[in-house]
Amino acid sequence: MQIAGIPRVRLANLPTPLYEAKRLSEALGGPHIFLKRDDLTGVGLGGNKVRKLEFLLGEARNRGANVVLTAGAPQSNHARQTAAAAATLGMEVHLVLTGERSEEFRGNLLISHLLGAHLHFVTGKTMDEAVARASDEMVRLAAELEGAGKEPYVVPVGGAVPLGSVSYALAVLELMQQANDLRVRVDWIVHATGSGGTQAGLLVGTRALRTGIRVLGVRVGYEFEPFEERVSEQANETARLLGPKDVTFRSSDVVATRDYVGEGYDRPTREASEAILLTARCEGVLLDPVYTGKAMAGLIDMVRKGRFGRGEVVVFWHTGGEPALFAGAEVCGPYLTAG
Ligand SMILES: Cc1ncc(COP(=O)(O)O)c(C=O)c1O
């Protein structure tokens, strides 16, 4: 893979830790579960977007940008990490958030505010309408900023573009080096998949390095359909950016389950709450209710159903998101916040 020509800024604390979650593996009766702690990438409490932002803001810097814009929900991890990365680099940042301006800032929204992000709220009768308005508002804001003599750069929502996925292809190299040092052979990667950008990168990395690892995404919402097709296209474009010509994907190469979404994105489930409590109490590791809690609920259920061999090594890739734990009962559900 070639990365030499792709601009990058250094933001993340790398490599993130990889270690066996022995008590969790034991509590479930095998396989060997390892945690890859991308919640510890640093920069505004970390998460998977910090890796993506190294390349996205690398491009922004390369183009001479001094202002960053992006969009998301008020509790968006992506928006919070973008605000943190921009503050780290001394860039102005504007977040267009789909929702009412709240009286009290909590969770991710509080952190984005603390980091000095300019917050713009847009609403719509439906979520789709609000999202469409957010993207119009970004175009309008970018023009306004340009008019004021600034150089804006729009970070795609969720960093869900091939340039962002490049970071996760490289993260597989990091994983392989660590696994090698620990003398373990990884059989599976299990992770929360939203837009599929992280998954696309992991697919490219695991295939290009001929690791034989199976990547299993646990979906957190019903959006982004047709999911497998979109992720395979993104993986192909990511591979094109990185060079290896023999790495191509079809939608059947993308494995993602929708079984643990529950009512929908951002809607708490009892199973995710149980997974959060088990992981916290076995390992001292916090997961979040929107992404990693659902992914761990999926992993636990699939272990129980015999999806993995007892002796196999499953890396649970922790993609962050813990600030949602401080977003209140609406996001966390009744099971976590009751005393
Ligand atoms: C904590 C967390 N995990 C997973 C994801 C999903 O990442 P992707 O959109 O690359 O699938 C996100 C995206 O917002 C996230 O914030």
XYZ file of C-alpha atoms and ligand atoms in Angstrom:
355
model
C 0.000 0.000 0.000
C 1.283 3.477 -0.767
C 0.586 6.330 1.593
C 3.540 8.517 0.795
C 1.601 10.794 -1.532
C -1.410 11.299 0.722
C -1.226 14.375 2.971
C -1.713 13.633 6.662
C -1.599 15.539 9.927
C -0.663 13.738 13.115
C -3.453 13.779 15.672
C -4.023 10.320 17.138
C -2.139 8.589 19.926
C -0.959 5.544 18.018
C -0.735 2.642 18.299
C -3.869 2.286 20.408
C -3.650 -0.557 22.954
C -4.459 -4.146 21.997
C -4.872 -6.695 24.763
C -6.884 -9.722 25.739
C -10.078 -9.111 27.698
C -9.542 -12.239 29.757
C -12.407 -11.920 32.242
C -14.886 -11.051 29.524
C -13.711 -14.030 27.419
C -14.044 -16.236 30.487
C -17.488 -14.902 31.403
C -18.670 -15.818 27.900
C -16.868 -19.177 27.811
C -14.530 -18.317 24.886
C -13.412 -17.303 22.168
C -10.357 -15.178 23.041
C -11.682 -11.623 22.906
C -9.115 -8.892 22.415
C -9.903 -5.189 22.694
C -8.437 -2.700 20.227
C -8.871 0.575 22.063
C -9.579 3.272 19.483
C -11.556 5.042 22.175
C -8.052 6.040 23.302
C -6.959 7.810 20.115
C -6.936 10.987 22.253
C -7.951 14.447 20.972
C -11.245 15.514 22.561
C -11.832 12.126 24.265
C -10.934 10.041 21.221
C -12.774 7.636 18.951
C -12.554 6.326 15.399
C -12.948 9.701 13.682
C -9.569 10.910 14.931
C -7.859 8.437 12.605
C -10.008 9.567 9.667
C -9.429 13.239 10.458
C -5.665 12.790 10.121
C -6.230 12.400 6.372
C -9.236 14.686 5.960
C -7.588 17.590 7.734
C -4.341 16.692 5.972
C -6.165 17.460 2.744
C -7.698 20.604 4.292
C -4.267 21.879 5.312
C -2.844 20.988 1.904
C -5.513 23.161 0.288
C -4.665 26.071 2.584
C -7.887 25.862 4.600
C -8.114 27.673 7.920
C -11.766 26.969 8.779
C -13.440 23.575 9.087
C -17.158 22.832 8.720
C -19.053 19.650 9.324
C -22.535 18.427 10.244
C -24.164 15.828 12.453
C -26.666 15.251 15.224
C -26.237 17.295 18.424
C -24.757 14.166 20.069
C -22.491 13.424 17.101
C -19.135 11.885 18.038
C -17.874 12.916 14.617
C -18.730 16.578 15.217
C -17.071 16.515 18.640
C -13.876 14.903 17.308
C -13.787 17.340 14.378
C -14.105 20.244 16.829
C -11.274 18.796 18.907
C -9.008 18.143 15.929
C -9.602 21.659 14.585
C -8.831 23.186 17.991
C -5.656 21.085 18.178
C -4.548 22.474 14.821
C -5.609 26.057 15.602
C -8.382 26.083 12.983
C -11.800 27.716 13.353
C -14.638 25.179 13.348
C -18.366 25.371 12.561
C -20.772 22.536 13.330
C -24.200 22.363 11.703
C -26.324 20.261 14.019
C -29.664 18.679 13.182
C -31.927 19.474 16.111
C -33.241 22.174 18.374
C -30.736 24.230 20.316
C -30.953 22.760 23.822
C -31.224 24.707 27.036
C -28.501 22.657 28.623
C -25.445 21.266 26.836
C -24.590 17.656 27.654
C -22.388 14.821 26.364
C -20.791 15.439 22.968
C -22.545 18.782 22.515
C -21.058 20.111 25.728
C -17.570 19.075 24.648
C -17.932 20.648 21.192
C -19.010 23.867 22.903
C -16.067 23.728 25.326
C -13.736 23.306 22.342
C -14.929 26.589 20.885
C -16.961 25.255 17.963
C -19.455 27.671 16.410
C -22.766 25.821 16.711
C -25.562 26.188 14.127
C -28.841 24.333 14.652
C -31.197 23.324 11.841
C -34.490 21.459 12.084
C -36.903 19.801 9.655
C -40.229 18.010 9.778
C -38.429 14.721 9.225
C -34.846 13.617 9.854
C -34.206 13.485 6.093
C -35.387 17.059 5.737
C -33.179 18.214 8.631
C -30.151 16.447 7.095
C -30.846 18.064 3.697
C -31.124 21.474 5.379
C -27.866 20.881 7.231
C -26.055 20.273 3.994
C -27.580 23.424 2.431
C -26.570 25.369 5.516
C -22.971 24.149 5.182
C -22.856 25.370 1.573
C -24.291 28.732 2.641
C -21.889 29.050 5.562
C -18.896 28.096 3.444
C -19.801 30.834 0.933
C -20.230 33.348 3.754
C -16.857 32.430 5.255
C -15.211 32.708 1.848
C -16.807 36.136 1.432
C -15.162 37.099 4.717
C -11.746 36.166 3.272
C -11.441 32.758 4.975
C -10.586 29.396 3.437
C -13.250 26.851 4.489
C -13.004 23.071 4.161
C -16.072 20.870 4.505
C -15.395 17.586 6.308
C -17.882 15.027 4.920
C -20.364 13.837 7.539
C -18.902 10.972 9.557
C -15.663 11.232 7.566
C -17.457 8.696 5.385
C -15.348 9.050 2.258
C -12.507 6.907 0.882
C -9.883 9.358 2.152
C -11.190 8.735 5.678
C -11.264 4.968 5.165
C -7.580 5.007 4.195
C -6.854 5.451 7.903
C -8.552 2.167 8.778
C -6.719 0.278 6.063
C -3.521 1.479 7.733
C -4.882 0.652 11.172
C -4.895 -3.010 10.116
C -1.136 -2.782 9.621
C -0.886 -1.436 13.168
C -3.037 -4.320 14.432
C -0.930 -6.917 12.625
C 2.276 -5.558 14.120
C 0.771 -5.702 17.611
C -0.707 -9.174 17.110
C 2.676 -10.332 15.877
C 4.382 -8.978 19.000
C 1.806 -10.758 21.168
C 2.175 -13.923 19.054
C -1.522 -14.187 18.347
C -3.256 -14.949 15.063
C -6.368 -12.853 14.661
C -9.380 -14.641 13.144
C -12.062 -11.961 13.359
C -12.570 -8.243 13.762
C -15.967 -7.261 15.180
C -16.930 -3.587 15.321
C -19.791 -1.078 15.282
C -20.569 -0.025 11.737
C -22.545 3.134 10.945
C -21.861 4.698 7.557
C -19.506 1.794 6.855
C -16.440 3.976 6.300
C -14.479 2.262 9.052
C -15.527 -1.139 7.745
C -14.478 -0.258 4.187
C -10.998 0.616 5.439
C -10.725 -2.531 7.552
C -11.743 -4.636 4.545
C -9.052 -3.074 2.371
C -6.375 -3.451 5.035
C -7.174 -7.054 5.904
C -7.322 -8.063 2.222
C -4.297 -6.100 1.001
C -2.140 -7.554 3.763
C -3.502 -11.053 3.096
C -4.355 -11.538 6.751
C -7.252 -13.968 6.332
C -9.113 -11.998 9.018
C -12.905 -11.888 8.696
C -14.417 -8.461 9.320
C -17.879 -8.486 10.865
C -19.727 -5.193 11.225
C -22.551 -4.815 13.725
C -24.889 -2.193 12.361
C -26.248 0.539 14.600
C -29.029 1.864 12.338
C -31.081 1.048 9.252
C -29.760 3.944 7.151
C -27.180 3.858 4.354
C -28.998 1.268 2.227
C -28.091 -0.645 0.138
C -25.414 -1.016 2.797
C -23.243 -3.863 1.485
C -23.149 -2.342 -1.986
C -22.182 1.083 -0.705
C -19.475 -0.263 1.592
C -17.976 -2.425 -1.167
C -17.870 0.597 -3.497
C -16.201 2.658 -0.817
C -13.699 -0.147 -0.191
C -12.886 -0.253 -3.921
C -12.313 3.493 -4.032
C -10.175 3.302 -0.896
C -8.079 0.557 -2.477
C -7.641 2.746 -5.577
C -6.279 5.567 -3.411
C -3.832 3.204 -1.774
C -2.659 1.413 -4.876
C -3.051 -2.367 -4.659
C -4.665 -3.268 -7.990
C -5.716 -6.802 -7.096
C -7.855 -5.684 -4.144
C -11.476 -5.442 -5.249
C -14.719 -6.122 -3.467
C -18.261 -7.146 -4.280
C -21.211 -6.520 -2.011
C -21.118 -10.179 -0.946
C -17.668 -9.505 0.599
C -19.224 -7.103 3.104
C -20.563 -8.875 6.178
C -22.733 -6.769 8.467
C -25.595 -7.750 10.723
C -28.689 -5.633 11.412
C -29.851 -7.910 14.215
C -28.820 -5.652 17.099
C -30.111 -2.249 15.980
C -33.385 -2.486 17.910
C -35.856 0.268 17.076
C -33.275 2.305 15.263
C -30.204 4.504 15.384
C -29.743 6.194 18.704
C -32.584 4.190 20.320
C -31.312 2.333 23.380
C -31.701 -1.435 23.684
C -31.754 -3.617 26.774
C -29.099 -5.899 25.235
C -26.698 -2.997 24.649
C -27.188 -1.864 28.238
C -26.382 -5.362 29.484
C -23.287 -5.469 27.266
C -22.142 -2.108 28.642
C -22.535 -3.278 32.237
C -20.787 -6.622 31.613
C -17.820 -5.010 29.853
C -17.489 -2.292 32.462
C -17.575 -4.745 35.339
C -15.365 -7.440 33.792
C -12.771 -5.193 32.190
C -13.131 -1.654 33.550
C -13.824 -0.518 29.974
C -16.684 1.808 29.102
C -18.749 1.385 25.948
C -21.495 3.697 24.662
C -25.209 3.075 24.124
C -25.371 4.171 20.454
C -22.480 2.298 18.820
C -20.127 0.092 20.787
C -22.752 -1.139 23.268
C -24.839 -2.487 20.390
C -21.744 -3.966 18.755
C -20.772 -5.730 21.981
C -24.359 -6.946 22.410
C -23.982 -8.481 18.950
C -20.640 -10.058 19.803
C -22.002 -11.555 23.032
C -25.077 -12.966 21.302
C -23.042 -14.412 18.437
C -20.644 -16.046 20.920
C -23.640 -17.660 22.606
C -24.930 -18.859 19.252
C -21.580 -20.477 18.421
C -20.571 -18.176 15.557
C -16.903 -18.237 16.648
C -14.697 -21.228 17.454
C -13.778 -21.497 21.148
C -10.071 -21.167 20.427
C -10.442 -18.367 17.878
C -9.203 -14.825 18.415
C -11.797 -12.098 18.013
C -10.675 -8.486 18.103
C -13.461 -6.201 19.286
C -12.509 -2.846 17.786
C -13.672 -0.218 20.286
C -14.535 2.833 18.199
C -15.230 5.211 21.107
C -18.391 7.200 21.770
C -18.401 7.247 25.595
C -19.472 10.919 25.862
C -22.983 9.686 24.985
C -23.047 8.140 28.469
C -23.371 11.704 29.738
C -26.132 12.698 27.322
C -28.999 11.708 29.626
C -31.629 8.985 29.846
C -33.016 9.642 26.361
C -29.781 8.412 24.788
C -28.767 5.906 27.473
C -32.154 4.336 28.102
C -33.708 3.476 31.437
C -31.383 0.562 32.245
C -28.136 2.496 32.597
C -29.234 5.630 34.344
C -31.471 4.089 37.022
C -29.610 3.949 40.361
C -18.378 5.487 18.435
C -18.577 5.211 16.995
N -18.448 3.949 16.552
C -18.647 3.629 15.269
C -18.996 4.584 14.339
C -19.270 4.150 12.943
O -18.254 4.500 12.081
P -18.514 4.453 10.514
O -19.443 5.602 10.205
O -17.183 4.630 9.931
O -19.167 3.176 10.187
C -19.131 5.920 14.726
C -19.541 6.945 13.759
O -20.055 7.978 14.076
C -18.916 6.249 16.093
O -19.045 7.504 16.539
